[in-house]
CSV table of C-alpha atoms in Angstrom, one decimal:
chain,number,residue,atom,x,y,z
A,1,UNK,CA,-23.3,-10.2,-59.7
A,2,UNK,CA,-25.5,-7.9,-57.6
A,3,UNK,CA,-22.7,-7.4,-54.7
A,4,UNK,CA,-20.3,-6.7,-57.5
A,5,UNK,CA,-22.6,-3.9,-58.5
A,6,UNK,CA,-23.6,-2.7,-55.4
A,7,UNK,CA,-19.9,-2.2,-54.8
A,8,UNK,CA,-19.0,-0.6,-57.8
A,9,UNK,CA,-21.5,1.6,-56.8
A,10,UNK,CA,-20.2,2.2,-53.4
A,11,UNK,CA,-17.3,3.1,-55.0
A,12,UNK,CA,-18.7,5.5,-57.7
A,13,UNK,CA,-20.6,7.3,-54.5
A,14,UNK,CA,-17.6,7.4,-52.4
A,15,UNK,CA,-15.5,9.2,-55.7
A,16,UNK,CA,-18.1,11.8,-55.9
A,17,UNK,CA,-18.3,12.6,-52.2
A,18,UNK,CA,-14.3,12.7,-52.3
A,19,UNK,CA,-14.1,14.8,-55.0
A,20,UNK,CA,-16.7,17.6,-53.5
A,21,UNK,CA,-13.8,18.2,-51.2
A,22,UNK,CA,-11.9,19.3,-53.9
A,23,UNK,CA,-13.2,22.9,-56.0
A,24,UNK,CA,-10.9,24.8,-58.8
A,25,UNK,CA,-10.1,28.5,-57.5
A,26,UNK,CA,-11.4,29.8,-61.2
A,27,UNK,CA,-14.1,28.8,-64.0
A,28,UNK,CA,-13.2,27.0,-66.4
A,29,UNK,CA,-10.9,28.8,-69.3
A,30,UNK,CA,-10.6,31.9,-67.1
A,31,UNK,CA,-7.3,31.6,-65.3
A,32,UNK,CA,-5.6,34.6,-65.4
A,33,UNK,CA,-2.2,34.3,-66.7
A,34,UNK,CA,-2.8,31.0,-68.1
A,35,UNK,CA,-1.2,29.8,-71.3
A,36,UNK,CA,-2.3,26.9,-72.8
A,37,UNK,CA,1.1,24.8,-72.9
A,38,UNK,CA,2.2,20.9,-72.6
A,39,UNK,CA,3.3,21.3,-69.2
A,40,UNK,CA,1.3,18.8,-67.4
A,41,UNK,CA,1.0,18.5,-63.0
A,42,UNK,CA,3.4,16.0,-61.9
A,43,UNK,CA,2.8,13.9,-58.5
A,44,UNK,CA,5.7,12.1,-57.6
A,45,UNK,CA,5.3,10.2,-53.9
A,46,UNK,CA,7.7,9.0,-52.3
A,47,UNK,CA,8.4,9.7,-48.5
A,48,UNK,CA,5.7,12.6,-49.3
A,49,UNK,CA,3.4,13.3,-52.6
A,50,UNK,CA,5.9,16.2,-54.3
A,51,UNK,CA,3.5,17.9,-56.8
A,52,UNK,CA,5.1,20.4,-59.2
A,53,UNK,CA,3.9,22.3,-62.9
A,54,UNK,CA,0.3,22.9,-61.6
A,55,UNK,CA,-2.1,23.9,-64.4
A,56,UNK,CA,-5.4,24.0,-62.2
A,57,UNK,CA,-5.4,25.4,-58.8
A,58,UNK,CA,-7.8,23.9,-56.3
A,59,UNK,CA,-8.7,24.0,-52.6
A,60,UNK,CA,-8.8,20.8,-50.7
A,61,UNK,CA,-11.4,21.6,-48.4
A,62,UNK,CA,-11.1,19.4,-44.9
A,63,UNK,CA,-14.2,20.3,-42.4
A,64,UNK,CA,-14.1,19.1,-38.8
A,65,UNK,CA,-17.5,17.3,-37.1
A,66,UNK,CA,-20.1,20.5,-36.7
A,67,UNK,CA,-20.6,19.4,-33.2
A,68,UNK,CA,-16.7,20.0,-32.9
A,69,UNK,CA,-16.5,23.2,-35.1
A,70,UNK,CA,-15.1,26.4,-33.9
A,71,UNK,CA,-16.1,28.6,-36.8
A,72,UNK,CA,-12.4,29.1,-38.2
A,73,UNK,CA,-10.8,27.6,-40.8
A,74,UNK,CA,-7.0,27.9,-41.6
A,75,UNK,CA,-5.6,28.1,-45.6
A,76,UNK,CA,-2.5,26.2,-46.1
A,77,UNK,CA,0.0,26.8,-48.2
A,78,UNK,CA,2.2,24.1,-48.5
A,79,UNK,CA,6.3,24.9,-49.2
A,80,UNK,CA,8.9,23.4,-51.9
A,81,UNK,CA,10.8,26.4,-52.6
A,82,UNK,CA,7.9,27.5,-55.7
A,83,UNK,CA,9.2,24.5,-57.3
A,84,UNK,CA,7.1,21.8,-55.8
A,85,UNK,CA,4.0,21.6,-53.1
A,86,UNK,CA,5.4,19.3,-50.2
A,87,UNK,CA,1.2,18.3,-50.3
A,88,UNK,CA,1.0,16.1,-47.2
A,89,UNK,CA,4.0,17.0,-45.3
A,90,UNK,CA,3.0,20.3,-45.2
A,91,UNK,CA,-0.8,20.2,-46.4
A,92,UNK,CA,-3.2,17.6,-45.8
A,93,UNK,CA,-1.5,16.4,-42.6
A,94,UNK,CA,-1.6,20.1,-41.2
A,95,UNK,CA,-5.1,20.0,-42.0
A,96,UNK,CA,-6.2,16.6,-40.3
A,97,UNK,CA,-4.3,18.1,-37.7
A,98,UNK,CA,-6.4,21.0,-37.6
A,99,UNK,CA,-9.9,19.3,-37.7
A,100,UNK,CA,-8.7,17.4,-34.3
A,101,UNK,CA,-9.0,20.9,-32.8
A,102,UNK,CA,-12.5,21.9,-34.7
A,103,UNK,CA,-10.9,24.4,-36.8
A,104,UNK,CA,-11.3,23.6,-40.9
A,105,UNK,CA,-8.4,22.9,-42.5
A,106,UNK,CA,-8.3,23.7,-46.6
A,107,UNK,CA,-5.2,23.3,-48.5
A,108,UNK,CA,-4.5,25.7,-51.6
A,109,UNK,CA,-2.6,24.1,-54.1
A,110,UNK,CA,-1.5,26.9,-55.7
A,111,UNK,CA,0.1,27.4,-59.3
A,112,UNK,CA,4.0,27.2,-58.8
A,113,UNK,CA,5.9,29.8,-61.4
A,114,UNK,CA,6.9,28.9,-64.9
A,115,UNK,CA,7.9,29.9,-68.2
A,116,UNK,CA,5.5,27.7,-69.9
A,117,UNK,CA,1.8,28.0,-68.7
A,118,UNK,CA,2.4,31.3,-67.6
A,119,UNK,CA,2.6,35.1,-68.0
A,120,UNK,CA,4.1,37.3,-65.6
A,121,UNK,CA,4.6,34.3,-63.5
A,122,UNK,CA,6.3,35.9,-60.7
A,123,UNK,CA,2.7,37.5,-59.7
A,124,UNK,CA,0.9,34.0,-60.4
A,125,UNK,CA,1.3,32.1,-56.5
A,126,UNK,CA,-0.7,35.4,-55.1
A,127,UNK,CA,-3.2,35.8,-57.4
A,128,UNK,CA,-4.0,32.3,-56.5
A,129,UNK,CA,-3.5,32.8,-53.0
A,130,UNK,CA,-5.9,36.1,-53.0
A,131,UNK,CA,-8.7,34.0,-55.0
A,132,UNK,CA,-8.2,31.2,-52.5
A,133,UNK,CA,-9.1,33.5,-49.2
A,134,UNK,CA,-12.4,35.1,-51.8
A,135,UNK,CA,-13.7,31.6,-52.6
A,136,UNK,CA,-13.7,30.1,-48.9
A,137,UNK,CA,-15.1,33.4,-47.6
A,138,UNK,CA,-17.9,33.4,-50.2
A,139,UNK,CA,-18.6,29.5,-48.7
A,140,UNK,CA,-18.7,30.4,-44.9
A,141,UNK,CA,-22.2,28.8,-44.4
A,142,UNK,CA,-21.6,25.9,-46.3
A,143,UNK,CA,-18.3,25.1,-44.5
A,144,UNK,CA,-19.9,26.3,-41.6
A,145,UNK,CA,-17.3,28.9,-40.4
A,146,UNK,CA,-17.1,32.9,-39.5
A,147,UNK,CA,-16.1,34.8,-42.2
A,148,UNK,CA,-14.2,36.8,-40.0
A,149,UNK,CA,-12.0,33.6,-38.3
A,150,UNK,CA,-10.4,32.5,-41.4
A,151,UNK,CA,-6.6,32.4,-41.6
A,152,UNK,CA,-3.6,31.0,-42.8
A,153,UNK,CA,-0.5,28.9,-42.6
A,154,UNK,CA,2.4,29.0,-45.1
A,155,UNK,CA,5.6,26.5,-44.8
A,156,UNK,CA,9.2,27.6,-46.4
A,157,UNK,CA,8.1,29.4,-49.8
A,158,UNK,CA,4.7,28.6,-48.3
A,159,UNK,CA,5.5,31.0,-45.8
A,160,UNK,CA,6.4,33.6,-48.3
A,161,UNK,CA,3.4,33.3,-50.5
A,162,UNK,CA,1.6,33.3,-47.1
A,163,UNK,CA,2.9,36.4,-45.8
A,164,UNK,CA,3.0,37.9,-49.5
A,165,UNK,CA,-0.9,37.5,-48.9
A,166,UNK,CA,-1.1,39.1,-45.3
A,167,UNK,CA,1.2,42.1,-46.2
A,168,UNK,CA,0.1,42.9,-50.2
A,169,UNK,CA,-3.9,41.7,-49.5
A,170,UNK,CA,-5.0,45.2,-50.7
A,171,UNK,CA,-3.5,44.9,-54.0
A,172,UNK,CA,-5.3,44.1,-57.3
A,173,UNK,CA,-2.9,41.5,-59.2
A,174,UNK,CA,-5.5,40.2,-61.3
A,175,UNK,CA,-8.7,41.5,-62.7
A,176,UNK,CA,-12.0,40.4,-60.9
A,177,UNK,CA,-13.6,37.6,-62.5
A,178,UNK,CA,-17.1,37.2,-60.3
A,179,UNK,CA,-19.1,38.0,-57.2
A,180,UNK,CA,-16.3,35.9,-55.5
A,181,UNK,CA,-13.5,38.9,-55.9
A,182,UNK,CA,-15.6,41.1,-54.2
A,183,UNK,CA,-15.0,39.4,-51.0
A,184,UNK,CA,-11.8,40.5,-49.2
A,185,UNK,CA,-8.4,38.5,-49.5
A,186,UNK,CA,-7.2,39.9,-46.1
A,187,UNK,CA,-6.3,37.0,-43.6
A,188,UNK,CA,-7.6,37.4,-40.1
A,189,UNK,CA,-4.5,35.5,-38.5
A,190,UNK,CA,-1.4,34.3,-40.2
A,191,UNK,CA,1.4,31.6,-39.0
A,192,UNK,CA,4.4,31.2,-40.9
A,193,UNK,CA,6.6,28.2,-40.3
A,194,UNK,CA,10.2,28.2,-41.3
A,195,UNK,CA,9.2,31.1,-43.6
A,196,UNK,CA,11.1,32.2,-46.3
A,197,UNK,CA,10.3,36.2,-45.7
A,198,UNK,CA,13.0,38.5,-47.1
A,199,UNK,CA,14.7,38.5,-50.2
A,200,UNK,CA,17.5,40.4,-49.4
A,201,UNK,CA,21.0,38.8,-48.1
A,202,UNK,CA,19.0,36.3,-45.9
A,203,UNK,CA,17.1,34.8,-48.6
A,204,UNK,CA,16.5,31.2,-49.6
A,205,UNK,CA,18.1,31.8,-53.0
A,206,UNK,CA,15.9,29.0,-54.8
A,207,UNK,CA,12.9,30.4,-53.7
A,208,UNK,CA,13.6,33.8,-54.6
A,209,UNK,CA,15.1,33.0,-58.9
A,210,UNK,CA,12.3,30.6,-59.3
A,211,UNK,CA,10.2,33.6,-58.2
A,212,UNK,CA,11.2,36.8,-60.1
A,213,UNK,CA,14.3,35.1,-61.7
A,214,UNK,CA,17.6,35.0,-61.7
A,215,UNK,CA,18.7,38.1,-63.2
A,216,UNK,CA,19.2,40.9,-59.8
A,217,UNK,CA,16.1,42.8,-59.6
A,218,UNK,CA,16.5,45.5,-56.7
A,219,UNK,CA,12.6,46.9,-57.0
A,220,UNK,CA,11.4,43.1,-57.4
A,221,UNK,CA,13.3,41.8,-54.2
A,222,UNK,CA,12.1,44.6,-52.5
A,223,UNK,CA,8.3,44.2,-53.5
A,224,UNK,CA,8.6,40.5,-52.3
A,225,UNK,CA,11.0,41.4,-49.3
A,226,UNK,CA,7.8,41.3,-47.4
A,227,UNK,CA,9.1,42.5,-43.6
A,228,UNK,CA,9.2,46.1,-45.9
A,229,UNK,CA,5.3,46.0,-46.7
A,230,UNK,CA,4.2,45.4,-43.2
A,231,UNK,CA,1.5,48.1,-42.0
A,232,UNK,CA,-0.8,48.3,-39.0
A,233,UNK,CA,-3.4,46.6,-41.2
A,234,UNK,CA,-0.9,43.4,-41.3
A,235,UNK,CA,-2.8,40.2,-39.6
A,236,UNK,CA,-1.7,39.0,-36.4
A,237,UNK,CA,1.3,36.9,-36.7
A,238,UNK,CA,2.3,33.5,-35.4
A,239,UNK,CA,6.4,32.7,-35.8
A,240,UNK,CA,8.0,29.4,-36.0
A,241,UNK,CA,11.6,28.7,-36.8
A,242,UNK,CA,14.7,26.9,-36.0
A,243,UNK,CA,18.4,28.9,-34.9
A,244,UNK,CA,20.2,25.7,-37.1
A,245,UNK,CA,17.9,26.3,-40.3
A,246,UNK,CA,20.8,26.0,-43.0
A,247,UNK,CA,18.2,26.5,-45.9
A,248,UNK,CA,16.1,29.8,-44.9
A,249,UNK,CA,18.2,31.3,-42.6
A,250,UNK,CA,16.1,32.6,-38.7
A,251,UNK,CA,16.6,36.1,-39.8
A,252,UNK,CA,13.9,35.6,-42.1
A,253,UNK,CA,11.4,35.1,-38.5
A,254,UNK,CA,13.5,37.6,-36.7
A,255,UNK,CA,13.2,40.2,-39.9
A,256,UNK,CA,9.3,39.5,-39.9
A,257,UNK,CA,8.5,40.0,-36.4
A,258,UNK,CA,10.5,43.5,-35.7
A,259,UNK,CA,8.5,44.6,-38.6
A,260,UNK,CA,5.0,43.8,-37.4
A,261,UNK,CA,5.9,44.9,-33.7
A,262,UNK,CA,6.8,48.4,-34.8
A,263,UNK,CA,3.8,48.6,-36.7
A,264,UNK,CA,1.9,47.7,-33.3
A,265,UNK,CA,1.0,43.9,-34.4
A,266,UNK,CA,0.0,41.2,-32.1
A,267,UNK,CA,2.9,39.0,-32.8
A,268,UNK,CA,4.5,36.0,-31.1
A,269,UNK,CA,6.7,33.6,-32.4
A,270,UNK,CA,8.8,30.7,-31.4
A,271,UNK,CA,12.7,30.2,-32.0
A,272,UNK,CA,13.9,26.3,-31.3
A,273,UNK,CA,17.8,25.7,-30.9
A,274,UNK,CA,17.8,22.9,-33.1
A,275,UNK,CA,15.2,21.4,-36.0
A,276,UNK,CA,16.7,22.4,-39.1
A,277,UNK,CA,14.7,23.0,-41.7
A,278,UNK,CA,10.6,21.5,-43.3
A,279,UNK,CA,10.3,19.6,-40.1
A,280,UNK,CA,6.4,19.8,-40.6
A,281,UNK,CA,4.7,18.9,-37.5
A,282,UNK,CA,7.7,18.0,-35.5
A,283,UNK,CA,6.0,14.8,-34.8
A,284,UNK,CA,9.2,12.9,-34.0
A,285,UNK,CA,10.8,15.3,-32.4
A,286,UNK,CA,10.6,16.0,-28.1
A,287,UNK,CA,11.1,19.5,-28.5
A,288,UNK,CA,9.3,20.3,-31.7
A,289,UNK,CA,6.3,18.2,-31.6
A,290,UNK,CA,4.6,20.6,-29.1
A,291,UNK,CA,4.7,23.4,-31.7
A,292,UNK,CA,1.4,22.9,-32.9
A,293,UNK,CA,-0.2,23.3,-29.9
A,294,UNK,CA,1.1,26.5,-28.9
A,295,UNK,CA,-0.3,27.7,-32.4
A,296,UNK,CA,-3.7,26.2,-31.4
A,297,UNK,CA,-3.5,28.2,-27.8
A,298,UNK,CA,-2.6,31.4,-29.5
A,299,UNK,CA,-5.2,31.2,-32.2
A,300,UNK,CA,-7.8,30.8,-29.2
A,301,UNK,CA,-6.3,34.0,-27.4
A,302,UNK,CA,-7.2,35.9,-30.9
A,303,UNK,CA,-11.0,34.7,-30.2
C-alpha cells in the first residue's frame, strides 16, 4: 500500500513539474478576440500530433542544462497551413533539437483562424505571436536567457505567421493587457523554413483563404504579402527551401530575401534541388539533414 502511494505521488509531482513547462499567453477570460463557442482543441496523432481549433494559446517552454546555455532561446511556430499545428514535427522536436545546442527552445501554439471562437480572426495568429515574444522576454531570468538573443523559427504557414511577426512587430493588433505588452514583440533573428511568404500569385492558396478568406482581398493580400513590409528594422533572416516544393512554391524564399537585402538585411538562405515540402528536420534525408546545423552556425555568427 505505501509503494502504491509513494508512486502515485511520484506521479502527481512529475504532472506538476510537466505542466510548469506549459504557461497560457493571456489571463484567464482576457483573450482578445475570443468568443465563447463549442469549438473545442482537437489532437489527433498519428505519424505526428495534428492539433487544430485552439481556444487557449500556450508556450511550451523547453530550457537546455544551465551549464550548456547560450543565453538565446528560439520561438517556434509550427506550420499546417493555419488549419492545424504539425506540433512535434515541426515543434517539440525542433525544440529538443535546439536544447542539444544550449539554445531554449519554446513552442507557441498559437490560435489557428476561425469563424467560431473568433473575431476578426485573420489578425488572431499575430496577436498571439506578438504576446508570445512579450511573455518570454518578461521571463529572461527565469529561463535564464538575454533578452536581446531571442528569436524565432516558423515552418509553412508557420513561416508566415513568423515573418508576419519580424516585418509587422511595430504594430498594435491588440490592446495591451499588462506589464507584459510593454516589452517589445521584435525578434532578434528569424529562420523561416519552407515559408509561405507572399500572397500574391506564388501563394499557398490554403494558407492564404483560411487566413483572410476566400473572397479576393487586394489590400488584405498585400498587408500579409510580407516581402512588401520589409524595412531596415526587419530581423536578420535565415532561408530554407526546396526548388521541387509543389505546395509553397521557392519564390516565396526567393521573394523574401531580395526584399531584406535591398533593405540592407543580414540575410542568407539555403535553396536544396530536391525535398519537397514539411520535411522538418531532414533527418532522413543525406542532403537535408545537415540543414540544421548551418542554422546553428549562422545563429552563432549573429553573437
Amino acid at each position: 500500500m505505501k509503494t502504491k502511494l509513494l508512486l502515485l505521488l511520484l506521479l502527481m509531482v512529475n504532472g506538476i513539474l510537466a505542466q510548469d513547462t506549459i504557461l497560457p499567453l493571456w489571463p484567464p477570460g482576457n483573450i482578445p478576440n475570443h468568443v465563447k463557442s463549442s469549438e473545442k482543441e482537437i489532437h489527433e496523432q498519428k505519424e505526428i500530433l495534428r492539433i487544430s481549433k485552439v481556444q487557449v494559446p500556450t508556450i511550451e517552454v523547453y530550457l537546455p542544462s544551465k551549464r550548456d546555455a547560450t543565453g538565446e532561446a528560439v520561438l517556434i511556430f509550427p506550420g499546417g497551413g493555419y488549419g492545424i499545428l504539425a506540433y512535434d514535427w515541426e515543434g517539440t522536436d525542433i525544440a529538443k533539437f535546439l536544447n542539444g545546442k544550449g539554445i531554449a527552445g519554446i513552442v507557441v501554439k498559437y490560435r489557428l483562424p476561425s469563424n467560431v471562437s473568433q473575431t476578426d480572426k485573420k489578425y488572431v495568429p499575430l496577436i498571439d505571436a506578438q504576446r508570445a515574444i512579450r511573455l518570454v522576454r518578461s521571463k529572461v531570468e527565469e529561463f535564464n536567457i538575454q533578452s536581446n538573443k531571442i528569436g524565432i523559427i516558423g515552418f509553412s504557414a508557420g513561416g508566415h505567421l513568423a515573418s508576419t511577426l519580424g516585418t509587422h512587430f511595430i504594430e498594435e493588433v491588440y490592446q495591451p493587457i499588462d506589464s507584459i505588452d510593454k516589452e517589445s514583440a521584435r525578434p532578434d533573428f528569424m529562420a523561416l523554413a519552407y515559408p509561405v511568404i507572399s500572397f500574391g500569385p506564388n501563394t499557398h492558396s490554403g494558407s492564404k483563404i483560411n487566413l483572410i478568406g476566400e473572397e479576393e482581398s487586394s489590400e488584405l493580400s498585400d498587408y500579409f504579402s510580407n516581402e512588401k513590409h520589409v524595412t531596415d528594422q526587419t530581423p536578420p533572416t535565415f532561408l530554407l527551401h526546396a526548388t521541387d516544393d509543389a505546395a509553397v512554391p521557392v519564390e516565396n524564399s526567393l521573394l523574401f530575401y531580395k526584399a531584406v537585402k535591398d533593405k540592407g538585411v543580414s540575410a542568407t538562405m539555403h535553396i536544396y534541388p530536391k525535398g519537397g515540402h514539411g520535411f522538418g528536420l531532414g533527418l532522413h534525408d543525406e542532403h537535408l539533414k545537415d540543414w540544421g546545423k548551418q542554422m546553428i552556425d549562422w545563429i552563432e555568427s549573429l553573437r
